[in-house]
XYZ file of C-alpha atoms in Angstrom:
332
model
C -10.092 -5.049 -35.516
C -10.007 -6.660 -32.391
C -13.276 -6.901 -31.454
C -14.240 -8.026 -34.986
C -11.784 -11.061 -34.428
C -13.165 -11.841 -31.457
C -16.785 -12.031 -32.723
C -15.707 -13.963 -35.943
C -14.016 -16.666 -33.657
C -16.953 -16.724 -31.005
C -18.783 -17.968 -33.953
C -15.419 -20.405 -35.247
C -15.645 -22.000 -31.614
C -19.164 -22.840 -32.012
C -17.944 -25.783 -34.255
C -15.096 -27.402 -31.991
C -17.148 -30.238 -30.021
C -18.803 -29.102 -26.952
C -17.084 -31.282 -24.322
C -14.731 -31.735 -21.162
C -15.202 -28.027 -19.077
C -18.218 -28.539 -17.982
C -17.193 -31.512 -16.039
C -13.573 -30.432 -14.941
C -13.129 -29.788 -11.180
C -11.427 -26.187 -12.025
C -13.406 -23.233 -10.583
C -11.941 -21.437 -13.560
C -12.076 -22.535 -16.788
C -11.097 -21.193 -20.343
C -13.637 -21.140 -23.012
C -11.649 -19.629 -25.645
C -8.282 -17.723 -25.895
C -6.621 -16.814 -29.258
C -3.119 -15.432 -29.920
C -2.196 -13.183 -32.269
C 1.400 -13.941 -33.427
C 4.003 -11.670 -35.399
C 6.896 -9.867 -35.899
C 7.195 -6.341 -33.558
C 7.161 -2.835 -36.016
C 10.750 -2.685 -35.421
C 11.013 -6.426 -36.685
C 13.777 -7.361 -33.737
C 11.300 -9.273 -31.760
C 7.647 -11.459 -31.666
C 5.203 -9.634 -30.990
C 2.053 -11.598 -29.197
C -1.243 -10.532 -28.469
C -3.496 -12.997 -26.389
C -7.163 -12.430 -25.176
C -8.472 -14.915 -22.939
C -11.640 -15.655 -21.670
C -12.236 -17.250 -18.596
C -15.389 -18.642 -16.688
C -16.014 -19.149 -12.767
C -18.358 -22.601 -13.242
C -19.373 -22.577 -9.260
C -22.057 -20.472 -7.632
C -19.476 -18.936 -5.135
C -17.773 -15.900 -6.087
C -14.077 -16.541 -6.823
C -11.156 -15.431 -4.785
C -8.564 -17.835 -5.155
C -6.826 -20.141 -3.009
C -7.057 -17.550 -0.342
C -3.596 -17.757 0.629
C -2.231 -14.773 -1.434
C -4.053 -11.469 -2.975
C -4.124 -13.666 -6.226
C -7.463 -14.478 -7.947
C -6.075 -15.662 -11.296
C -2.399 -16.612 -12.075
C -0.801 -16.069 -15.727
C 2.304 -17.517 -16.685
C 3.980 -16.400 -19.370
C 7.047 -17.528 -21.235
C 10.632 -17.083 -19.673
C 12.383 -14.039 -21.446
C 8.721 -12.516 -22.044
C 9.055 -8.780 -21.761
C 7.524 -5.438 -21.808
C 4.076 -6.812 -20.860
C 0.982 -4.446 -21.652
C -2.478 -4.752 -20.578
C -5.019 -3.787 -22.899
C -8.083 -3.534 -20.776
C -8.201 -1.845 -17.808
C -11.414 -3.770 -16.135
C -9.829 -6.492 -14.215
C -6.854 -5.307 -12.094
C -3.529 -6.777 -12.413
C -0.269 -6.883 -11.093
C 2.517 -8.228 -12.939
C 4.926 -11.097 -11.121
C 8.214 -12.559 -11.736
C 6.737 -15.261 -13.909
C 3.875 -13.075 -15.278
C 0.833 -11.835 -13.348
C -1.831 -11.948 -10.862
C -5.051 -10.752 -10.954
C -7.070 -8.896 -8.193
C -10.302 -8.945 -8.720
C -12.867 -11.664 -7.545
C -14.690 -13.262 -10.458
C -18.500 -13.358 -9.688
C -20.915 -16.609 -10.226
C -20.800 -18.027 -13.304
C -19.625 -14.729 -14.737
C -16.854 -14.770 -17.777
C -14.326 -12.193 -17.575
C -11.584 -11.074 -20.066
C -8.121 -10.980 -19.780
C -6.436 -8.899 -22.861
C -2.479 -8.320 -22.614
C 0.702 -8.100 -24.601
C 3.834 -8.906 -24.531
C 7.038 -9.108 -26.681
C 9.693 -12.044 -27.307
C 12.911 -12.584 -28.695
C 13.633 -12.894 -32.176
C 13.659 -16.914 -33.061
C 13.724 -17.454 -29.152
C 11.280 -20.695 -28.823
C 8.390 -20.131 -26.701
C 7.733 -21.998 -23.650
C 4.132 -21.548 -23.319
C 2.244 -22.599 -19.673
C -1.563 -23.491 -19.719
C -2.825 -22.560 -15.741
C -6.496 -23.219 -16.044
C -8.633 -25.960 -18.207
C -8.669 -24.619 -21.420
C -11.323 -25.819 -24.549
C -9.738 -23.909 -27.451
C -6.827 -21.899 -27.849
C -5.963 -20.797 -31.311
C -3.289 -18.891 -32.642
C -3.128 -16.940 -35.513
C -0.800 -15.231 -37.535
C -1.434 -12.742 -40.597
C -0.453 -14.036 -44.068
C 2.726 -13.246 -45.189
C 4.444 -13.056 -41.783
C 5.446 -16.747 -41.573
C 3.864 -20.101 -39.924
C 4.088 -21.253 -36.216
C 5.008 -24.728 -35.112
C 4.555 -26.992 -31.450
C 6.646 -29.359 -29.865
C 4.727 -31.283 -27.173
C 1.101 -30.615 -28.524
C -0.566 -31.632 -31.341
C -2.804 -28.970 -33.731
C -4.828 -28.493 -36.403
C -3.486 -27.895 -39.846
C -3.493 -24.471 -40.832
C -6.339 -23.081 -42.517
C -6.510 -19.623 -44.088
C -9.549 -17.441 -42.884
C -10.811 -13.928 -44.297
C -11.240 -11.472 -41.019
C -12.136 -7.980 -41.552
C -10.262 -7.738 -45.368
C -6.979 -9.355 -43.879
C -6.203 -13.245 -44.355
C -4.594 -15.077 -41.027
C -3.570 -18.444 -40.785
C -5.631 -20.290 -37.856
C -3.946 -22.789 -35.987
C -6.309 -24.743 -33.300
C -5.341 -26.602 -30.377
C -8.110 -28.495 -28.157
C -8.827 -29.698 -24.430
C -5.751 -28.314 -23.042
C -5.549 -29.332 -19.442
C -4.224 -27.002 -16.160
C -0.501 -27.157 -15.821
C 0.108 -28.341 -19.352
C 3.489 -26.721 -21.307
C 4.429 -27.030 -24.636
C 6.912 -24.910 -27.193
C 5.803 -22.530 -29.677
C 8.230 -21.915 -32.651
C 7.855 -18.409 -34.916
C 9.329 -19.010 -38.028
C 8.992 -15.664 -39.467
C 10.501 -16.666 -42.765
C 8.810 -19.468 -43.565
C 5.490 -19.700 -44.979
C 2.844 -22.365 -44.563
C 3.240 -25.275 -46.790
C 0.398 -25.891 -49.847
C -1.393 -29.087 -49.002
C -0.001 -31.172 -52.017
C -2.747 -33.710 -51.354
C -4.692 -31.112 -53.403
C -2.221 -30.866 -56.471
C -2.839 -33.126 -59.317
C -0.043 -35.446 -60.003
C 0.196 -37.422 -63.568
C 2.173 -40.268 -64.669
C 2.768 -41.918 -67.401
C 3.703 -45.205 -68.559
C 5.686 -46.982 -71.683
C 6.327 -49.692 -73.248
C 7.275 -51.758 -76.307
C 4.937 -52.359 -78.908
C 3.741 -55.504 -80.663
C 4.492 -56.495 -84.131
C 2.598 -59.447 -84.137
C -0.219 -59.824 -87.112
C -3.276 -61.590 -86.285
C -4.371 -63.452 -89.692
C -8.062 -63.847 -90.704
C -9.091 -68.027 -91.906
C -8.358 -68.771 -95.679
C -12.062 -69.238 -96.460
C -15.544 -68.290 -95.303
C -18.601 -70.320 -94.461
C -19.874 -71.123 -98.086
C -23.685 -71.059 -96.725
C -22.786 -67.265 -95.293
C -21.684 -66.532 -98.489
C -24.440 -67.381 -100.570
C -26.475 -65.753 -98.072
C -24.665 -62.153 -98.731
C -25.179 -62.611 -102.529
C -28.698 -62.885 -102.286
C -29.215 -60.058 -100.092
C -29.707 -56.199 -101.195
C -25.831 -55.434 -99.489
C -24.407 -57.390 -101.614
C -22.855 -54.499 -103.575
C -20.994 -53.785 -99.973
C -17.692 -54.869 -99.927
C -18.863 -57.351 -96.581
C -15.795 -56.151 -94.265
C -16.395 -52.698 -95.299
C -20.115 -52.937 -93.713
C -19.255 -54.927 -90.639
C -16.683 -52.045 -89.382
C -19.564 -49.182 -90.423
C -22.192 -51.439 -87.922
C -19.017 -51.468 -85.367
C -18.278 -47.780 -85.478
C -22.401 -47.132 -85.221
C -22.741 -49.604 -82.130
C -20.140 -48.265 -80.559
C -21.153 -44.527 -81.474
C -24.357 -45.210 -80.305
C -23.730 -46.641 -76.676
C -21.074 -44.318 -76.230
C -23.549 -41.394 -76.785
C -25.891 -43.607 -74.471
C -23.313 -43.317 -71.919
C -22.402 -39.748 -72.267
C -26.493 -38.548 -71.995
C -26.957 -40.978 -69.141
C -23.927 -39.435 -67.076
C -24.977 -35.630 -68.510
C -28.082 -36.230 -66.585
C -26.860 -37.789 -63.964
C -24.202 -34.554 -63.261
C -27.309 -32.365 -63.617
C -29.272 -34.324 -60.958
C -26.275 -33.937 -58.589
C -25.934 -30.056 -59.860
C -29.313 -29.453 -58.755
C -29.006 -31.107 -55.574
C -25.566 -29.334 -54.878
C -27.223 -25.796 -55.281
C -30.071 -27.096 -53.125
C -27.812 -27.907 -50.707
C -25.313 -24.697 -50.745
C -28.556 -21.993 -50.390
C -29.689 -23.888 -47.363
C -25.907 -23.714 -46.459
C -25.411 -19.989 -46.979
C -28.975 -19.174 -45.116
C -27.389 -20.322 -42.604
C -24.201 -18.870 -42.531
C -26.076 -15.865 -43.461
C -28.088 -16.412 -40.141
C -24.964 -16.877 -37.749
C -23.268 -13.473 -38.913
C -26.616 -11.897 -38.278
C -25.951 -13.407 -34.995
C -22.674 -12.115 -34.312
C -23.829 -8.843 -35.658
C -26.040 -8.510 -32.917
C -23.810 -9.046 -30.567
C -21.311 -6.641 -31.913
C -24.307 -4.320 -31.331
C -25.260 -5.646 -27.986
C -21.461 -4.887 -26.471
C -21.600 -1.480 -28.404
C -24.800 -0.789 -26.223
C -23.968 -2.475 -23.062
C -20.751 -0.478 -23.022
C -22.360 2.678 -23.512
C -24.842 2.145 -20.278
C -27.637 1.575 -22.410
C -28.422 -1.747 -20.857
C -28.219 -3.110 -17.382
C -25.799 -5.949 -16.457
C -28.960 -8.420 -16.146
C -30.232 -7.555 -19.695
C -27.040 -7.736 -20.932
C -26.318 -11.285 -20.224
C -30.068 -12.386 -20.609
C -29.789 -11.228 -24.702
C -26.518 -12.702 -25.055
C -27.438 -15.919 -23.577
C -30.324 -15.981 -26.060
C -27.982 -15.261 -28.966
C -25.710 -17.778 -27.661
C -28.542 -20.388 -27.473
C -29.465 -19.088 -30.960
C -25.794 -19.852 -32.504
C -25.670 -23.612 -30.970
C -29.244 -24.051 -32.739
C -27.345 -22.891 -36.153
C -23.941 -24.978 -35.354
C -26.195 -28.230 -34.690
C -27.992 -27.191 -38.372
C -24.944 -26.626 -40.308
C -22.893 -30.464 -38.787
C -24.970 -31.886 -40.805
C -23.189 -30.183 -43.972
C -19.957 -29.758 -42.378
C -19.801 -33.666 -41.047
């Protein structure tokens, strides 16, 4: 489950604008991290899982400030407790105020960091960016409340589909080093419907007019000779004049309806144009991440050295920014 999440938000990130790491003056930067946020089985605390993924930018292998056995530094929230790491690959130590990590980070190599930890029950979270960071999200499943921030500002939340479950995604950009701000779990509370999407009706009344519009006394005698002598004149005249008004207006509103029926079909057409060239494409970036599902499967299993390991995923990388840049142009 969470490797699927991870592949299905590789391919989310690929739509957040492409900007601000590669010109920070951080060694280490953070491509992506996501936190999973909700309530602990025993339901008396919050329960977060984060996985974060970090890149050395230089061409020196990274050690850190070479004053301490530190590479990378972690904060984590005060009160945090019973830390767990989940991946054994980088070694860790946990700290006072979180954790250290041991091992150097190679050249332009992206590592993973993938831990645990619980909080207290309603307890805000102070949360502590170290390192650059272009995405974070946070996510919690549906049903088990809504997260709010103090001190940052986020994307509204937006319900996504992710291996038959249904999260709510909230996004937070360009974080810089050093940067706090508060986390709220409101386990209770659901996320609100966007009422900018409900229909609202109103109606209006008022007083209606007796007044009686009278017709003239007498007609044109020339117009009425002229209706006697022609083959209507067994037509009551005011009779025929409303039949001609009902059949004008009949006529140009059918005009109108035919003219916007075709118009609708036009734009129909063009719509289902549009959505097949939409869903090849969409079609193309799960193939995508399906290959690199299969490329980890294989490079964990020693099929593949490290060198053709990265080389394929930086091809299917290169691939997925080719699809992104394809499918702005519906999303924009």
């Amino acid at each position: 489950m969470i490797r699927k999440i991870t592949v299905f938000l590789l391919g989310l990130m690929l739509f957040i604008p492409i900007q601000g790491l590669a010109a920070s003056d951080s060694k280490i930067v953070a491509d992506m991290q996501y936190i999973v946020v909700g309530p602990a089985e025993d339901g008396s605390s919050t329960y977060l899982n984060n996985r974060s993924y970090y890149v050395n930018s230089s061409a020196e292998e990274y050690k850190g400030d070479g004053q301490s056995e530190a590479v990378l530094t972690v904060t984590l929230p005060e009160g945090a407790k019973d830390l767990n790491f989940l991946d054994s690959k980088i070694a860790a130590k946990q700290i006072d105020k979180g954790f250290i990590t041991t091992t150097p980070v190679r050249p332009n190599e992206r590592i993973e960091l993938a831990y645990s930890y619980r909080m207290d029950k309603g307890k805000d979270i102070k949360l502590t960016i170290n390192y650059p960071t272009q995405s974070l999200m946070m996510l919690v499943e549906e049903g088990n409340g809504r997260v709010e921030f103090n001190g940052v500002t986020s994307t509204e939340p937006e319900l996504l589909n992710m291996d038959g479950k249904n999260f709510w995604l909230y996004s937070l950009e360009d974080l810089k080093a050093d940067q706090t701000f508060t986390m709220v779990y409101k386990q209770d509370v659901q996320p609100a419907v966007d009422s900018s999407k409900q229909e609202q009706t109103a109606s209006n009344s008022g007083a209606a007019s007796n007044v009686t519009h009278t017709a003239p006394a007498f007609h044109n005698p020339g117009h009425l000779r002229m209706w006697a002598q022609s083959p209507l004149r067994s037509f009551d005249p005011h009779i025929f004049l409303i039949i001609v008004g009902v059949i004008v207006i009949a006529g140009i509103s059918y005009y109108v309806y035919f003219r916007r029926k075709a118009r609708l079909e036009e734009e129909r057409l063009g719509a289902d144009k549009e959505e097949k060239a939409f869903k090849l494409l969409m079609t193309k970036q799960k193939a995508i991440m399906d290959k690199i599902i299969e490329l980890e499967e294989t490079f964990g299993d020693g099929k593949l050295s490290e060198e053709e390991y990265q080389a394929k995923l930086d091809a299917y990388k290169q691939h997925l920014v080719q699809v992104k840049l394809n499918l702005r142009n519906f999303v924009d």
